[in-house]
Amino acid sequence: MPLRPATEADLDTIIELIHALAEYEREPEAVRLVPGELRRHLFGPRPYAEVILAETGEGASAGFALFFHNFSTWEGKPGIYLEDLFVRPEFRGQGYGKALLAELARLAVERGCARLEWAVLDWNEPSIQFYRALGAAPMDEWTTYRLSGEALATLARG
């Protein structure tokens, strides 16, 4: 199955896949992206993230992985954080998800990364089982925190 890095010409496809992911995660109203900003953040002079697209043999989009680099101070090496992994429902069970994760693992090794990490919603049992079958281990002792909106602005003001 063909995998390839996304290009700026793929922006509409990426946005469509992001909306499909939000529907699957039961939060379609949470998508507030602005296409021009997403274009700049993915393909501008200083890209913040990268996208790998999975396609069918006929060139239709089957899914995507959006990721970026983080850094481990304890390892003294970069890592890859998988922000989004999504395979359209009609293509699930055909190896697209595993292929996307294998490509990210390959990139992590090639780039000298210490690890590949991601989060999964606690109700998403099919994905949890899929990740465990690949050998991924949950990090139950960690709790993720987030600052956004007014709380972020308040802290930034000091």
PDB file of N, CA and C in Angstrom, residues 51-86:
ATOM      1  N   VAL A  51       3.104  15.171   7.799  1.00  0.00           N
ATOM      2  CA  VAL A  51       1.981  14.258   7.541  1.00  0.00           C
ATOM      3  C   VAL A  51       2.429  13.180   6.567  1.00  0.00           C
ATOM      4  N   ILE A  52       2.077  11.946   6.904  1.00  0.00           N
ATOM      5  CA  ILE A  52       2.249  10.818   5.990  1.00  0.00           C
ATOM      6  C   ILE A  52       0.839  10.411   5.554  1.00  0.00           C
ATOM      7  N   LEU A  53       0.634  10.269   4.257  1.00  0.00           N
ATOM      8  CA  LEU A  53      -0.651   9.834   3.722  1.00  0.00           C
ATOM      9  C   LEU A  53      -0.570   8.375   3.299  1.00  0.00           C
ATOM     10  N   ALA A  54      -1.630   7.636   3.583  1.00  0.00           N
ATOM     11  CA  ALA A  54      -1.790   6.266   3.089  1.00  0.00           C
ATOM     12  C   ALA A  54      -2.821   6.321   1.974  1.00  0.00           C
ATOM     13  N   GLU A  55      -2.494   5.692   0.867  1.00  0.00           N
ATOM     14  CA  GLU A  55      -3.392   5.721  -0.284  1.00  0.00           C
ATOM     15  C   GLU A  55      -3.685   4.309  -0.770  1.00  0.00           C
ATOM     16  N   THR A  56      -4.798   4.192  -1.451  1.00  0.00           N
ATOM     17  CA  THR A  56      -5.132   2.921  -2.091  1.00  0.00           C
ATOM     18  C   THR A  56      -4.316   2.817  -3.381  1.00  0.00           C
ATOM     19  N   GLY A  57      -4.367   1.671  -4.008  1.00  0.00           N
ATOM     20  CA  GLY A  57      -3.685   1.500  -5.286  1.00  0.00           C
ATOM     21  C   GLY A  57      -4.223   2.418  -6.367  1.00  0.00           C
ATOM     22  N   GLU A  58      -5.466   2.882  -6.170  1.00  0.00           N
ATOM     23  CA  GLU A  58      -6.085   3.790  -7.139  1.00  0.00           C
ATOM     24  C   GLU A  58      -5.835   5.255  -6.800  1.00  0.00           C
ATOM     25  N   GLY A  59      -5.110   5.516  -5.703  1.00  0.00           N
ATOM     26  CA  GLY A  59      -4.762   6.882  -5.337  1.00  0.00           C
ATOM     27  C   GLY A  59      -5.738   7.566  -4.402  1.00  0.00           C
ATOM     28  N   ALA A  60      -6.768   6.856  -3.924  1.00  0.00           N
ATOM     29  CA  ALA A  60      -7.704   7.449  -2.953  1.00  0.00           C
ATOM     30  C   ALA A  60      -7.039   7.496  -1.579  1.00  0.00           C
ATOM     31  N   SER A  61      -7.398   8.502  -0.793  1.00  0.00           N
ATOM     32  CA  SER A  61      -6.805   8.612   0.546  1.00  0.00           C
ATOM     33  C   SER A  61      -7.478   7.613   1.487  1.00  0.00           C
ATOM     34  N   ALA A  62      -6.653   6.776   2.116  1.00  0.00           N
ATOM     35  CA  ALA A  62      -7.157   5.781   3.061  1.00  0.00           C
ATOM     36  C   ALA A  62      -6.962   6.219   4.499  1.00  0.00           C
ATOM     37  N   GLY A  63      -5.967   7.063   4.750  1.00  0.00           N
ATOM     38  CA  GLY A  63      -5.701   7.507   6.107  1.00  0.00           C
ATOM     39  C   GLY A  63      -4.474   8.400   6.167  1.00  0.00           C
ATOM     40  N   PHE A  64      -4.146   8.801   7.408  1.00  0.00           N
ATOM     41  CA  PHE A  64      -2.998   9.682   7.575  1.00  0.00           C
ATOM     42  C   PHE A  64      -2.423   9.558   8.975  1.00  0.00           C
ATOM     43  N   ALA A  65      -1.186  10.015   9.093  1.00  0.00           N
ATOM     44  CA  ALA A  65      -0.527  10.174  10.388  1.00  0.00           C
ATOM     45  C   ALA A  65       0.080  11.573  10.406  1.00  0.00           C
ATOM     46  N   LEU A  66      -0.255  12.352  11.438  1.00  0.00           N
ATOM     47  CA  LEU A  66       0.310  13.678  11.615  1.00  0.00           C
ATOM     48  C   LEU A  66       1.200  13.604  12.851  1.00  0.00           C
ATOM     49  N   PHE A  67       2.454  14.029  12.732  1.00  0.00           N
ATOM     50  CA  PHE A  67       3.417  13.864  13.813  1.00  0.00           C
ATOM     51  C   PHE A  67       4.393  15.024  13.866  1.00  0.00           C
ATOM     52  N   PHE A  68       5.107  15.111  14.968  1.00  0.00           N
ATOM     53  CA  PHE A  68       6.139  16.127  15.140  1.00  0.00           C
ATOM     54  C   PHE A  68       7.197  15.585  16.092  1.00  0.00           C
ATOM     55  N   HIS A  69       8.329  16.272  16.147  1.00  0.00           N
ATOM     56  CA  HIS A  69       9.401  15.856  17.044  1.00  0.00           C
ATOM     57  C   HIS A  69       9.231  16.479  18.422  1.00  0.00           C
ATOM     58  N   ASN A  70       9.538  15.684  19.424  1.00  0.00           N
ATOM     59  CA  ASN A  70       9.673  16.179  20.789  1.00  0.00           C
ATOM     60  C   ASN A  70      11.083  15.831  21.235  1.00  0.00           C
ATOM     61  N   PHE A  71      11.384  15.954  22.517  1.00  0.00           N
ATOM     62  CA  PHE A  71      12.746  15.685  22.973  1.00  0.00           C
ATOM     63  C   PHE A  71      12.716  15.087  24.368  1.00  0.00           C
ATOM     64  N   SER A  72      13.543  14.081  24.582  1.00  0.00           N
ATOM     65  CA  SER A  72      13.681  13.459  25.898  1.00  0.00           C
ATOM     66  C   SER A  72      14.980  13.931  26.539  1.00  0.00           C
ATOM     67  N   THR A  73      14.856  14.653  27.632  1.00  0.00           N
ATOM     68  CA  THR A  73      16.066  15.087  28.340  1.00  0.00           C
ATOM     69  C   THR A  73      16.791  13.903  28.961  1.00  0.00           C
ATOM     70  N   TRP A  74      16.060  12.910  29.434  1.00  0.00           N
ATOM     71  CA  TRP A  74      16.692  11.744  30.056  1.00  0.00           C
ATOM     72  C   TRP A  74      17.450  10.910  29.039  1.00  0.00           C
ATOM     73  N   GLU A  75      16.900  10.783  27.841  1.00  0.00           N
ATOM     74  CA  GLU A  75      17.579  10.038  26.790  1.00  0.00           C
ATOM     75  C   GLU A  75      18.614  10.899  26.069  1.00  0.00           C
ATOM     76  N   GLY A  76      18.396  12.224  26.114  1.00  0.00           N
ATOM     77  CA  GLY A  76      19.278  13.120  25.369  1.00  0.00           C
ATOM     78  C   GLY A  76      19.103  12.982  23.867  1.00  0.00           C
ATOM     79  N   LYS A  77      17.883  12.587  23.472  1.00  0.00           N
ATOM     80  CA  LYS A  77      17.597  12.349  22.056  1.00  0.00           C
ATOM     81  C   LYS A  77      16.194  12.851  21.723  1.00  0.00           C
ATOM     82  N   PRO A  78      15.979  13.103  20.428  1.00  0.00           N
ATOM     83  CA  PRO A  78      14.621  13.452  20.010  1.00  0.00           C
ATOM     84  C   PRO A  78      13.716  12.228  20.026  1.00  0.00           C
ATOM     85  N   GLY A  79      12.437  12.501  19.936  1.00  0.00           N
ATOM     86  CA  GLY A  79      11.431  11.464  19.781  1.00  0.00           C
ATOM     87  C   GLY A  79      10.441  11.920  18.736  1.00  0.00           C
ATOM     88  N   ILE A  80       9.523  11.059  18.409  1.00  0.00           N
ATOM     89  CA  ILE A  80       8.418  11.427  17.523  1.00  0.00           C
ATOM     90  C   ILE A  80       7.138  11.290  18.326  1.00  0.00           C
ATOM     91  N   TYR A  81       6.309  12.334  18.268  1.00  0.00           N
ATOM     92  CA  TYR A  81       4.995  12.296  18.899  1.00  0.00           C
ATOM     93  C   TYR A  81       3.955  12.229  17.788  1.00  0.00           C
ATOM     94  N   LEU A  82       3.159  11.184  17.822  1.00  0.00           N
ATOM     95  CA  LEU A  82       2.084  10.988  16.856  1.00  0.00           C
ATOM     96  C   LEU A  82       0.847  11.707  17.373  1.00  0.00           C
ATOM     97  N   GLU A  83       0.506  12.808  16.743  1.00  0.00           N
ATOM     98  CA  GLU A  83      -0.656  13.590  17.172  1.00  0.00           C
ATOM     99  C   GLU A  83      -1.956  12.933  16.721  1.00  0.00           C
ATOM    100  N   ASP A  84      -1.983  12.491  15.473  1.00  0.00           N
ATOM    101  CA  ASP A  84      -3.196  11.878  14.922  1.00  0.00           C
ATOM    102  C   ASP A  84      -2.840  10.720  14.009  1.00  0.00           C
ATOM    103  N   LEU A  85      -3.551   9.628  14.207  1.00  0.00           N
ATOM    104  CA  LEU A  85      -3.507   8.482  13.301  1.00  0.00           C
ATOM    105  C   LEU A  85      -4.954   8.163  12.980  1.00  0.00           C
ATOM    106  N   PHE A  86      -5.267   8.115  11.697  1.00  0.00           N
ATOM    107  CA  PHE A  86      -6.649   7.843  11.305  1.00  0.00           C
ATOM    108  C   PHE A  86      -6.672   7.063  10.008  1.00  0.00           C
TER     109      PHE A  86
END
